[in-house]
């Protein structure tokens, strides 16, 4: 049977793999050998499930949005990851990886963060598990995302300011990798999206797959069948989307729609539409689609939403696009903003700016009245209030 899952060499079609410095070969090999065994063990499954239930608050509701459905047709359900502890889906992954780190005898966690959401989710689980936590963050992002920096510090993490290059996410990743190279034996690199060298993309997808596992059960209860006609999610690196589609990827009855950040427009020079504009290349340990110039230099991405502001994309999604299994739409800043206000007015839910890109796909699609649509609201909008309010006053 044709599958869109990773193969044993860590590839999704032409994308993926593990392109890493020699000094990390042992660490990556250890991880490749260990992760499946641990993730599939009864003791891991039990502890993970308990924490997801009692600490995160899962299962997250699957909510039939009646007024939104009335506007766009179909029966539109929202998968409410915004209701999780710490306000987004990222906590599902950080809990899973810290359990693995502890199992592997690691005592120190490093992470990098752009908007600070993954940094907060990592600092949270480090407090929970009493582990040392160092978060790399570009100096520019530290200034832009001050509230999240303060949350990380209160949670006990050390936030290290990165001052090279553009002082944003890409440089923070470079510094985190250097730290890992210097401390390979005691340190676990906790990656926040379905990106990086194998096994990270597959590991993160599996940890987030609880989202689609719950969707199956909830749809069966509500619709009498365990699959939707459409799944819609936003993609930065691709972890909430991977979790949303995980158990449906090989089920061709289900249409997959992914929303990437168009920024100010595909050809404006200010965009993060990696899948539309990217070319095959190597970034952060993987082969994937990368926004790069003629000389192969990575281009600085732009999006109104800090969480989608990444010049690459997870290899799983690069393959879903290339094989035409998924339809990928670029949603511009203004379309995402309109969608955020619309959801707020129709349903009383203020979504994260990232999630608003998924919502921004709705006006571009046509549903039959009896079609079932599941759209993942990856996070809540508290962190984006300044942006939302400044558009109101314009
Ligand atoms: C980080 C983030 C994203 C983007 O990351 P993915 O790995 O693509 O899911 C989307 N939504 C929210 C709320 C986020 O915090």
mmCIF file of C-alpha atoms and ligand atoms in Angstrom:
data_model
loop_
_atom_site.group_PDB
_atom_site.id
_atom_site.type_symbol
_atom_site.label_atom_id
_atom_site.label_comp_id
_atom_site.label_asym_id
_atom_site.label_seq_id
_atom_site.Cartn_x
_atom_site.Cartn_y
_atom_site.Cartn_z
ATOM 1 C CA UNK A 1 0.000 0.000 0.000
ATOM 2 C CA UNK A 2 1.128 3.535 -0.767
ATOM 3 C CA UNK A 3 2.072 5.368 2.418
ATOM 4 C CA UNK A 4 2.926 8.943 3.301
ATOM 5 C CA UNK A 5 4.602 7.903 6.539
ATOM 6 C CA UNK A 6 8.366 8.068 7.028
ATOM 7 C CA UNK A 7 10.475 5.190 5.706
ATOM 8 C CA UNK A 8 13.100 3.391 7.756
ATOM 9 C CA UNK A 9 15.848 5.700 6.528
ATOM 10 C CA UNK A 10 13.998 8.759 7.746
ATOM 11 C CA UNK A 11 12.713 9.939 4.371
ATOM 12 C CA UNK A 12 9.315 11.059 3.149
ATOM 13 C CA UNK A 13 9.775 10.631 -0.584
ATOM 14 C CA UNK A 14 12.735 12.849 -1.442
ATOM 15 C CA UNK A 15 12.590 14.803 1.815
ATOM 16 C CA UNK A 16 13.951 14.280 5.319
ATOM 17 C CA UNK A 17 17.071 12.367 6.302
ATOM 18 C CA UNK A 18 19.649 13.392 8.894
ATOM 19 C CA UNK A 19 22.330 15.845 7.771
ATOM 20 C CA UNK A 20 24.328 16.583 10.886
ATOM 21 C CA UNK A 21 27.873 17.342 11.980
ATOM 22 C CA UNK A 22 30.052 14.303 12.671
ATOM 23 C CA UNK A 23 30.178 15.066 16.377
ATOM 24 C CA UNK A 24 26.413 14.517 16.711
ATOM 25 C CA UNK A 25 26.312 11.162 14.899
ATOM 26 C CA UNK A 26 26.292 9.183 18.133
ATOM 27 C CA UNK A 27 23.557 11.318 19.733
ATOM 28 C CA UNK A 28 21.334 11.040 16.671
ATOM 29 C CA UNK A 29 22.030 7.322 16.311
ATOM 30 C CA UNK A 30 21.065 6.806 19.986
ATOM 31 C CA UNK A 31 17.858 8.716 19.443
ATOM 32 C CA UNK A 32 17.021 6.817 16.237
ATOM 33 C CA UNK A 33 17.523 3.524 18.030
ATOM 34 C CA UNK A 34 15.596 4.490 21.152
ATOM 35 C CA UNK A 35 12.625 6.639 20.251
ATOM 36 C CA UNK A 36 10.222 4.061 18.814
ATOM 37 C CA UNK A 37 10.916 1.505 21.482
ATOM 38 C CA UNK A 38 10.237 4.068 24.200
ATOM 39 C CA UNK A 39 7.208 5.699 22.540
ATOM 40 C CA UNK A 40 5.625 2.288 22.061
ATOM 41 C CA UNK A 41 6.385 0.958 25.544
ATOM 42 C CA UNK A 42 3.497 0.531 27.984
ATOM 43 C CA UNK A 43 5.144 2.586 30.718
ATOM 44 C CA UNK A 44 5.718 5.575 28.413
ATOM 45 C CA UNK A 45 2.219 5.356 26.955
ATOM 46 C CA UNK A 46 0.666 5.290 30.395
ATOM 47 C CA UNK A 47 2.632 8.223 31.822
ATOM 48 C CA UNK A 48 2.178 10.282 28.635
ATOM 49 C CA UNK A 49 -1.574 9.626 28.583
ATOM 50 C CA UNK A 50 -1.920 10.544 32.258
ATOM 51 C CA UNK A 51 -0.084 13.832 31.850
ATOM 52 C CA UNK A 52 -2.030 14.691 28.712
ATOM 53 C CA UNK A 53 -5.251 14.102 30.612
ATOM 54 C CA UNK A 54 -4.535 15.610 34.023
ATOM 55 C CA UNK A 55 -1.894 18.231 33.257
ATOM 56 C CA UNK A 56 -2.716 19.397 29.732
ATOM 57 C CA UNK A 57 -6.483 18.889 30.021
ATOM 58 C CA UNK A 58 -7.012 16.458 27.140
ATOM 59 C CA UNK A 59 -8.957 15.359 25.243
ATOM 60 C CA UNK A 60 -9.361 18.790 23.719
ATOM 61 C CA UNK A 61 -12.981 19.366 22.646
ATOM 62 C CA UNK A 62 -14.175 18.913 19.070
ATOM 63 C CA UNK A 63 -16.651 21.759 18.757
ATOM 64 C CA UNK A 64 -19.286 22.059 16.014
ATOM 65 C CA UNK A 65 -19.110 25.741 15.068
ATOM 66 C CA UNK A 66 -22.684 26.354 13.933
ATOM 67 C CA UNK A 67 -22.466 29.984 12.927
ATOM 68 C CA UNK A 68 -19.174 29.470 11.112
ATOM 69 C CA UNK A 69 -20.731 26.464 9.324
ATOM 70 C CA UNK A 70 -23.684 28.559 8.303
ATOM 71 C CA UNK A 71 -21.361 31.059 6.666
ATOM 72 C CA UNK A 72 -19.145 28.609 4.790
ATOM 73 C CA UNK A 73 -21.350 25.552 4.345
ATOM 74 C CA UNK A 74 -20.564 22.058 5.494
ATOM 75 C CA UNK A 75 -20.403 21.012 9.108
ATOM 76 C CA UNK A 76 -17.306 22.730 10.447
ATOM 77 C CA UNK A 77 -15.789 21.351 13.631
ATOM 78 C CA UNK A 78 -12.987 23.102 15.504
ATOM 79 C CA UNK A 79 -10.365 20.965 17.245
ATOM 80 C CA UNK A 80 -9.684 23.089 20.294
ATOM 81 C CA UNK A 81 -5.930 22.891 20.946
ATOM 82 C CA UNK A 82 -6.242 26.477 22.187
ATOM 83 C CA UNK A 83 -7.735 25.097 25.398
ATOM 84 C CA UNK A 84 -4.581 23.158 26.354
ATOM 85 C CA UNK A 85 -2.363 24.151 29.278
ATOM 86 C CA UNK A 86 0.019 26.891 28.052
ATOM 87 C CA UNK A 87 -2.437 27.773 25.270
ATOM 88 C CA UNK A 88 -1.432 25.694 22.258
ATOM 89 C CA UNK A 89 -0.637 22.237 20.887
ATOM 90 C CA UNK A 90 3.104 22.551 21.615
ATOM 91 C CA UNK A 91 2.791 21.105 25.115
ATOM 92 C CA UNK A 92 1.815 17.658 23.690
ATOM 93 C CA UNK A 93 5.244 17.380 22.103
ATOM 94 C CA UNK A 94 7.328 18.822 24.943
ATOM 95 C CA UNK A 95 5.801 16.407 27.456
ATOM 96 C CA UNK A 96 6.571 13.452 25.203
ATOM 97 C CA UNK A 97 10.149 14.500 24.520
ATOM 98 C CA UNK A 98 11.002 15.250 28.130
ATOM 99 C CA UNK A 99 9.794 11.800 29.154
ATOM 100 C CA UNK A 100 12.084 10.366 26.483
ATOM 101 C CA UNK A 101 14.994 12.568 27.632
ATOM 102 C CA UNK A 102 14.564 11.354 31.193
ATOM 103 C CA UNK A 103 14.426 7.753 30.004
ATOM 104 C CA UNK A 104 17.716 8.277 28.137
ATOM 105 C CA UNK A 105 19.374 9.600 31.294
ATOM 106 C CA UNK A 106 19.715 13.188 30.067
ATOM 107 C CA UNK A 107 19.796 15.924 32.697
ATOM 108 C CA UNK A 108 19.879 19.118 30.669
ATOM 109 C CA UNK A 109 17.381 20.359 28.080
ATOM 110 C CA UNK A 110 18.131 22.873 25.358
ATOM 111 C CA UNK A 111 15.640 24.414 22.959
ATOM 112 C CA UNK A 112 15.345 27.346 20.631
ATOM 113 C CA UNK A 113 12.339 29.539 20.149
ATOM 114 C CA UNK A 114 11.189 32.300 17.821
ATOM 115 C CA UNK A 115 7.919 33.619 19.204
ATOM 116 C CA UNK A 116 8.614 32.075 22.568
ATOM 117 C CA UNK A 117 5.716 29.602 22.490
ATOM 118 C CA UNK A 118 7.935 26.542 22.241
ATOM 119 C CA UNK A 119 10.278 28.078 24.817
ATOM 120 C CA UNK A 120 7.402 28.421 27.264
ATOM 121 C CA UNK A 121 6.172 24.872 26.598
ATOM 122 C CA UNK A 122 9.714 23.566 27.147
ATOM 123 C CA UNK A 123 10.341 25.623 30.294
ATOM 124 C CA UNK A 124 7.003 24.345 31.612
ATOM 125 C CA UNK A 125 7.878 20.662 31.305
ATOM 126 C CA UNK A 126 11.398 21.287 32.642
ATOM 127 C CA UNK A 127 9.867 22.787 35.778
ATOM 128 C CA UNK A 128 7.534 19.804 35.974
ATOM 129 C CA UNK A 129 10.375 17.274 35.622
ATOM 130 C CA UNK A 130 12.999 19.263 37.534
ATOM 131 C CA UNK A 131 15.458 19.538 34.650
ATOM 132 C CA UNK A 132 17.912 22.268 33.749
ATOM 133 C CA UNK A 133 16.584 24.314 30.823
ATOM 134 C CA UNK A 134 18.423 26.634 28.417
ATOM 135 C CA UNK A 135 16.441 28.379 25.687
ATOM 136 C CA UNK A 136 18.169 30.136 22.779
ATOM 137 C CA UNK A 137 16.348 33.114 21.359
ATOM 138 C CA UNK A 138 17.365 35.827 18.923
ATOM 139 C CA UNK A 139 17.885 39.257 20.443
ATOM 140 C CA UNK A 140 15.276 40.736 18.086
ATOM 141 C CA UNK A 141 12.710 38.148 19.182
ATOM 142 C CA UNK A 142 13.498 38.715 22.868
ATOM 143 C CA UNK A 143 12.509 42.339 22.418
ATOM 144 C CA UNK A 144 9.391 41.482 20.392
ATOM 145 C CA UNK A 145 8.137 38.714 22.692
ATOM 146 C CA UNK A 146 8.870 40.064 26.124
ATOM 147 C CA UNK A 147 5.910 38.469 27.897
ATOM 148 C CA UNK A 148 7.003 34.980 26.867
ATOM 149 C CA UNK A 149 10.592 35.684 27.958
ATOM 150 C CA UNK A 150 9.273 36.589 31.402
ATOM 151 C CA UNK A 151 7.162 33.430 31.546
ATOM 152 C CA UNK A 152 10.210 31.289 30.694
ATOM 153 C CA UNK A 153 12.263 33.021 33.368
ATOM 154 C CA UNK A 154 9.580 32.587 36.018
ATOM 155 C CA UNK A 155 9.452 28.894 35.073
ATOM 156 C CA UNK A 156 13.172 28.660 35.816
ATOM 157 C CA UNK A 157 14.668 28.581 32.317
ATOM 158 C CA UNK A 158 17.769 30.466 31.301
ATOM 159 C CA UNK A 159 17.036 32.476 28.156
ATOM 160 C CA UNK A 160 20.213 33.045 26.137
ATOM 161 C CA UNK A 161 20.173 35.985 23.775
ATOM 162 C CA UNK A 162 21.560 35.294 20.279
ATOM 163 C CA UNK A 163 23.200 38.272 18.592
ATOM 164 C CA UNK A 164 24.526 36.809 15.330
ATOM 165 C CA UNK A 165 23.007 37.416 11.860
ATOM 166 C CA UNK A 166 19.422 38.618 11.824
ATOM 167 C CA UNK A 167 19.087 37.762 15.526
ATOM 168 C CA UNK A 168 15.949 35.670 14.977
ATOM 169 C CA UNK A 169 14.908 32.016 14.886
ATOM 170 C CA UNK A 170 17.387 30.725 12.326
ATOM 171 C CA UNK A 171 20.380 31.986 14.341
ATOM 172 C CA UNK A 172 18.854 30.648 17.559
ATOM 173 C CA UNK A 173 18.693 27.176 15.940
ATOM 174 C CA UNK A 174 22.341 27.458 14.891
ATOM 175 C CA UNK A 175 23.374 28.303 18.478
ATOM 176 C CA UNK A 176 21.299 25.477 19.950
ATOM 177 C CA UNK A 177 22.992 23.021 17.589
ATOM 178 C CA UNK A 178 26.416 24.359 18.643
ATOM 179 C CA UNK A 179 25.494 23.873 22.292
ATOM 180 C CA UNK A 180 24.435 20.298 21.530
ATOM 181 C CA UNK A 181 27.733 19.662 19.742
ATOM 182 C CA UNK A 182 29.590 20.876 22.848
ATOM 183 C CA UNK A 183 27.488 18.821 25.289
ATOM 184 C CA UNK A 184 26.354 15.695 23.441
ATOM 185 C CA UNK A 185 26.354 13.303 26.390
ATOM 186 C CA UNK A 186 24.176 14.979 29.042
ATOM 187 C CA UNK A 187 22.058 17.278 26.864
ATOM 188 C CA UNK A 188 18.787 16.619 25.047
ATOM 189 C CA UNK A 189 17.806 18.955 22.224
ATOM 190 C CA UNK A 190 14.042 19.393 22.468
ATOM 191 C CA UNK A 191 12.819 20.437 19.007
ATOM 192 C CA UNK A 192 9.430 22.152 18.839
ATOM 193 C CA UNK A 193 8.112 21.269 15.398
ATOM 194 C CA UNK A 194 8.119 18.424 12.857
ATOM 195 C CA UNK A 195 11.514 19.554 11.562
ATOM 196 C CA UNK A 196 15.198 18.728 11.993
ATOM 197 C CA UNK A 197 17.171 15.551 11.366
ATOM 198 C CA UNK A 198 15.471 12.143 11.502
ATOM 199 C CA UNK A 199 13.979 11.005 13.886
ATOM 200 C CA UNK A 200 12.670 14.405 15.028
ATOM 201 C CA UNK A 201 10.004 14.953 12.334
ATOM 202 C CA UNK A 202 8.561 11.479 12.881
ATOM 203 C CA UNK A 203 8.898 11.660 16.650
ATOM 204 C CA UNK A 204 7.113 15.019 16.845
ATOM 205 C CA UNK A 205 4.385 13.828 14.453
ATOM 206 C CA UNK A 206 3.789 10.753 16.621
ATOM 207 C CA UNK A 207 3.634 12.796 19.830
ATOM 208 C CA UNK A 208 1.168 15.214 18.235
ATOM 209 C CA UNK A 209 -0.845 12.375 16.668
ATOM 210 C CA UNK A 210 -2.994 12.341 19.809
ATOM 211 C CA UNK A 211 -4.885 15.140 18.016
ATOM 212 C CA UNK A 212 -6.111 12.912 15.182
ATOM 213 C CA UNK A 213 -6.570 9.952 17.491
ATOM 214 C CA UNK A 214 -9.061 12.054 19.442
ATOM 215 C CA UNK A 215 -10.689 13.408 16.266
ATOM 216 C CA UNK A 216 -11.451 9.818 15.175
ATOM 217 C CA UNK A 217 -13.165 8.965 18.417
ATOM 218 C CA UNK A 218 -15.013 12.288 18.654
ATOM 219 C CA UNK A 219 -16.258 12.182 15.047
ATOM 220 C CA UNK A 220 -17.526 8.662 15.512
ATOM 221 C CA UNK A 221 -19.571 9.863 18.489
ATOM 222 C CA UNK A 222 -20.854 13.010 16.785
ATOM 223 C CA UNK A 223 -21.185 12.000 13.122
ATOM 224 C CA UNK A 224 -21.371 8.215 13.245
ATOM 225 C CA UNK A 225 -18.237 7.890 11.115
ATOM 226 C CA UNK A 226 -14.651 8.317 12.232
ATOM 227 C CA UNK A 227 -13.323 10.359 9.309
ATOM 228 C CA UNK A 228 -14.030 13.856 7.984
ATOM 229 C CA UNK A 229 -14.183 14.993 4.359
ATOM 230 C CA UNK A 230 -11.684 17.774 5.024
ATOM 231 C CA UNK A 231 -8.895 18.415 7.490
ATOM 232 C CA UNK A 232 -7.515 21.950 7.691
ATOM 233 C CA UNK A 233 -4.494 23.172 9.660
ATOM 234 C CA UNK A 234 -1.842 25.878 9.524
ATOM 235 C CA UNK A 235 1.823 25.027 8.947
ATOM 236 C CA UNK A 236 4.882 26.725 10.363
ATOM 237 C CA UNK A 237 7.219 23.754 10.714
ATOM 238 C CA UNK A 238 4.191 21.481 10.545
ATOM 239 C CA UNK A 239 3.606 19.888 13.950
ATOM 240 C CA UNK A 240 -0.035 20.748 14.632
ATOM 241 C CA UNK A 241 -0.851 19.811 11.036
ATOM 242 C CA UNK A 242 1.074 16.539 11.351
ATOM 243 C CA UNK A 243 -0.877 15.700 14.496
ATOM 244 C CA UNK A 244 -4.179 16.602 12.862
ATOM 245 C CA UNK A 245 -3.650 14.406 9.794
ATOM 246 C CA UNK A 246 -1.495 11.628 11.260
ATOM 247 C CA UNK A 247 -4.116 8.871 11.352
ATOM 248 C CA UNK A 248 -5.706 9.991 8.064
ATOM 249 C CA UNK A 249 -2.690 10.522 5.823
ATOM 250 C CA UNK A 250 -3.110 7.233 3.993
ATOM 251 C CA UNK A 251 -6.923 7.495 3.876
ATOM 252 C CA UNK A 252 -7.640 9.111 0.509
ATOM 253 C CA UNK A 253 -11.282 9.772 1.407
ATOM 254 C CA UNK A 254 -9.987 12.646 3.539
ATOM 255 C CA UNK A 255 -8.896 15.833 1.772
ATOM 256 C CA UNK A 256 -6.012 17.652 3.437
ATOM 257 C CA UNK A 257 -5.719 21.448 3.252
ATOM 258 C CA UNK A 258 -2.640 23.160 4.711
ATOM 259 C CA UNK A 259 -2.353 26.917 5.217
ATOM 260 C CA UNK A 260 1.063 28.534 5.099
ATOM 261 C CA UNK A 261 1.853 32.185 5.766
ATOM 262 C CA UNK A 262 1.666 34.322 2.655
ATOM 263 C CA UNK A 263 2.791 37.421 4.570
ATOM 264 C CA UNK A 264 2.181 40.529 2.509
ATOM 265 C CA UNK A 265 1.735 38.455 -0.663
ATOM 266 C CA UNK A 266 3.589 35.693 -2.495
ATOM 267 C CA UNK A 267 5.643 38.050 -4.636
ATOM 268 C CA UNK A 268 6.001 40.920 -2.153
ATOM 269 C CA UNK A 269 9.389 39.804 -0.870
ATOM 270 C CA UNK A 270 7.785 39.664 2.582
ATOM 271 C CA UNK A 271 6.427 36.162 2.933
ATOM 272 C CA UNK A 272 6.914 32.833 4.663
ATOM 273 C CA UNK A 273 5.213 30.762 1.935
ATOM 274 C CA UNK A 274 7.916 28.116 1.906
ATOM 275 C CA UNK A 275 6.002 25.473 -0.005
ATOM 276 C CA UNK A 276 4.922 27.861 -2.748
ATOM 277 C CA UNK A 277 8.316 29.485 -3.178
ATOM 278 C CA UNK A 278 10.864 27.057 -1.721
ATOM 279 C CA UNK A 279 13.357 24.950 -3.612
ATOM 280 C CA UNK A 280 14.836 21.680 -2.480
ATOM 281 C CA UNK A 281 17.755 22.217 -0.148
ATOM 282 C CA UNK A 282 19.246 21.377 3.198
ATOM 283 C CA UNK A 283 18.211 23.209 6.348
ATOM 284 C CA UNK A 284 18.650 22.330 10.025
ATOM 285 C CA UNK A 285 19.604 18.735 9.385
ATOM 286 C CA UNK A 286 16.966 17.817 6.790
ATOM 287 C CA UNK A 287 16.363 17.884 3.038
ATOM 288 C CA UNK A 288 13.275 19.940 2.459
ATOM 289 C CA UNK A 289 11.788 22.907 0.621
ATOM 290 C CA UNK A 290 13.681 26.033 1.623
ATOM 291 C CA UNK A 291 13.171 29.675 0.714
ATOM 292 C CA UNK A 292 16.511 30.567 -0.818
ATOM 293 C CA UNK A 293 17.970 32.939 -3.357
ATOM 294 C CA UNK A 294 19.755 32.007 -6.590
ATOM 295 C CA UNK A 295 23.009 31.514 -4.683
ATOM 296 C CA UNK A 296 21.335 29.074 -2.294
ATOM 297 C CA UNK A 297 21.351 31.478 0.635
ATOM 298 C CA UNK A 298 18.391 31.122 2.960
ATOM 299 C CA UNK A 299 16.016 34.045 2.684
ATOM 300 C CA UNK A 300 14.662 35.789 5.738
ATOM 301 C CA UNK A 301 10.973 34.882 6.047
ATOM 302 C CA UNK A 302 8.259 37.301 7.078
ATOM 303 C CA UNK A 303 4.799 36.727 8.531
ATOM 304 C CA UNK A 304 2.565 38.714 10.866
ATOM 305 C CA UNK A 305 2.488 35.522 12.887
ATOM 306 C CA UNK A 306 5.788 34.757 14.632
ATOM 307 C CA UNK A 307 4.985 31.041 14.844
ATOM 308 C CA UNK A 308 4.781 30.634 11.043
ATOM 309 C CA UNK A 309 7.852 32.701 10.338
ATOM 310 C CA UNK A 310 10.211 29.873 9.278
ATOM 311 C CA UNK A 311 12.137 29.571 5.969
ATOM 312 C CA UNK A 312 11.704 25.773 5.790
ATOM 313 C CA UNK A 313 8.942 23.211 6.312
ATOM 314 C CA UNK A 314 8.868 19.734 7.806
ATOM 315 C CA UNK A 315 9.740 16.998 5.277
ATOM 316 C CA UNK A 316 6.391 15.265 5.766
ATOM 317 C CA UNK A 317 4.578 18.290 4.362
ATOM 318 C CA UNK A 318 7.084 18.901 1.567
ATOM 319 C CA UNK A 319 6.252 15.380 0.409
ATOM 320 C CA UNK A 320 2.478 15.742 0.827
ATOM 321 C CA UNK A 321 2.671 18.785 -1.409
ATOM 322 C CA UNK A 322 4.995 17.311 -4.025
ATOM 323 C CA UNK A 323 2.854 14.173 -4.328
ATOM 324 C CA UNK A 324 -0.308 16.327 -4.390
ATOM 325 C CA UNK A 325 -1.744 14.503 -1.377
ATOM 326 C CA UNK A 326 -2.305 17.887 0.296
ATOM 327 C CA UNK A 327 -3.568 21.154 -1.093
ATOM 328 C CA UNK A 328 -1.437 24.022 0.214
ATOM 329 C CA UNK A 329 -2.822 27.571 0.337
ATOM 330 C CA UNK A 330 -0.856 30.725 1.102
ATOM 331 C CA UNK A 331 -2.920 32.932 3.402
ATOM 332 C CA UNK A 332 -1.838 36.546 3.607
ATOM 333 C CA UNK A 333 -1.605 38.648 6.786
ATOM 334 C CA UNK A 334 -4.811 40.557 6.072
ATOM 335 C CA UNK A 335 -6.757 37.371 5.280
ATOM 336 C CA UNK A 336 -5.612 35.840 8.570
ATOM 337 C CA UNK A 337 -6.565 38.986 10.492
ATOM 338 C CA UNK A 338 -10.037 39.040 8.923
ATOM 339 C CA UNK A 339 -10.485 35.376 9.793
ATOM 340 C CA UNK A 340 -9.481 36.021 13.411
ATOM 341 C CA UNK A 341 -12.089 38.771 13.808
ATOM 342 C CA UNK A 342 -14.684 36.659 12.066
ATOM 343 C CA UNK A 343 -14.197 33.690 14.402
ATOM 344 C CA UNK A 344 -14.277 36.014 17.382
ATOM 345 C CA UNK A 345 -17.545 37.614 16.246
ATOM 346 C CA UNK A 346 -19.272 34.412 15.150
ATOM 347 C CA UNK A 347 -18.154 31.988 17.837
ATOM 348 C CA UNK A 348 -16.645 33.980 20.691
ATOM 349 C CA UNK A 349 -13.240 32.381 20.249
ATOM 350 C CA UNK A 350 -10.105 34.522 19.836
ATOM 351 C CA UNK A 351 -7.631 32.339 17.931
ATOM 352 C CA UNK A 352 -3.835 32.592 17.769
ATOM 353 C CA UNK A 353 -2.592 34.404 14.675
ATOM 354 C CA UNK A 354 -1.108 31.134 13.411
ATOM 355 C CA UNK A 355 -4.481 29.376 13.672
ATOM 356 C CA UNK A 356 -6.113 32.322 11.914
ATOM 357 C CA UNK A 357 -4.238 31.262 8.781
ATOM 358 C CA UNK A 358 -6.071 27.924 8.851
ATOM 359 C CA UNK A 359 -9.350 29.823 9.275
ATOM 360 C CA UNK A 360 -8.339 32.056 6.377
ATOM 361 C CA UNK A 361 -8.525 29.001 4.109
ATOM 362 C CA UNK A 362 -12.307 28.688 4.590
ATOM 363 C CA UNK A 363 -13.355 31.441 2.113
ATOM 364 C CA UNK A 364 -11.207 29.719 -0.540
ATOM 365 C CA UNK A 365 -12.944 26.354 -0.278
ATOM 366 C CA UNK A 366 -16.438 25.106 -1.226
ATOM 367 C CA UNK A 367 -18.221 22.570 0.947
ATOM 368 C CA UNK A 368 -21.390 20.547 0.321
ATOM 369 C CA UNK A 369 -24.008 20.900 3.099
ATOM 370 C CA UNK A 370 -23.378 17.406 4.476
ATOM 371 C CA UNK A 371 -19.592 17.487 4.258
ATOM 372 C CA UNK A 372 -17.677 17.232 7.523
ATOM 373 C CA UNK A 373 -14.772 19.610 8.023
ATOM 374 C CA UNK A 374 -12.322 19.543 10.927
ATOM 375 C CA UNK A 375 -10.135 22.605 11.411
ATOM 376 C CA UNK A 376 -7.485 22.681 14.112
ATOM 377 C CA UNK A 377 -7.328 25.835 16.220
ATOM 378 C CA UNK A 378 -3.699 25.363 17.233
ATOM 379 C CA UNK A 379 -3.615 28.033 19.925
ATOM 380 C CA UNK A 380 -5.347 30.911 21.661
ATOM 381 C CA UNK A 381 -4.963 34.560 20.818
ATOM 382 C CA UNK A 382 -3.952 36.098 24.161
ATOM 383 C CA UNK A 383 -0.356 36.518 23.003
ATOM 384 C CA UNK A 384 -1.529 38.333 19.844
ATOM 385 C CA UNK A 385 -3.786 40.941 21.402
ATOM 386 C CA UNK A 386 -1.420 43.835 20.632
ATOM 387 C CA UNK A 387 -1.422 42.912 16.951
ATOM 388 C CA UNK A 388 -5.189 42.475 16.835
ATOM 389 C CA UNK A 389 -5.879 45.745 18.637
ATOM 390 C CA UNK A 390 -3.459 47.730 16.507
ATOM 391 C CA UNK A 391 -5.354 46.655 13.361
ATOM 392 C CA UNK A 392 -8.612 47.800 14.950
ATOM 393 C CA UNK A 393 -7.271 51.301 15.536
ATOM 394 C CA UNK A 394 -5.975 51.657 11.984
HETATM 395 C C1 LIG B 1 4.226 27.335 17.009
HETATM 396 C C2 LIG B 1 2.814 27.447 16.622
HETATM 397 C C3 LIG B 1 2.377 27.077 15.323
HETATM 398 C C4 LIG B 1 3.296 26.630 14.234
HETATM 399 O O1 LIG B 1 3.993 25.452 14.498
HETATM 400 P P1 LIG B 1 3.650 24.066 13.790
HETATM 401 O O2 LIG B 1 4.791 23.205 14.188
HETATM 402 O O3 LIG B 1 3.569 24.281 12.321
HETATM 403 O O4 LIG B 1 2.360 23.588 14.351
HETATM 404 C C5 LIG B 1 1.012 27.131 15.050
HETATM 405 N N1 LIG B 1 0.135 27.575 15.968
HETATM 406 C C6 LIG B 1 0.504 27.961 17.213
HETATM 407 C C7 LIG B 1 -0.533 28.435 18.155
HETATM 408 C C8 LIG B 1 1.858 27.911 17.572
HETATM 409 O O5 LIG B 1 2.222 28.296 18.802
#
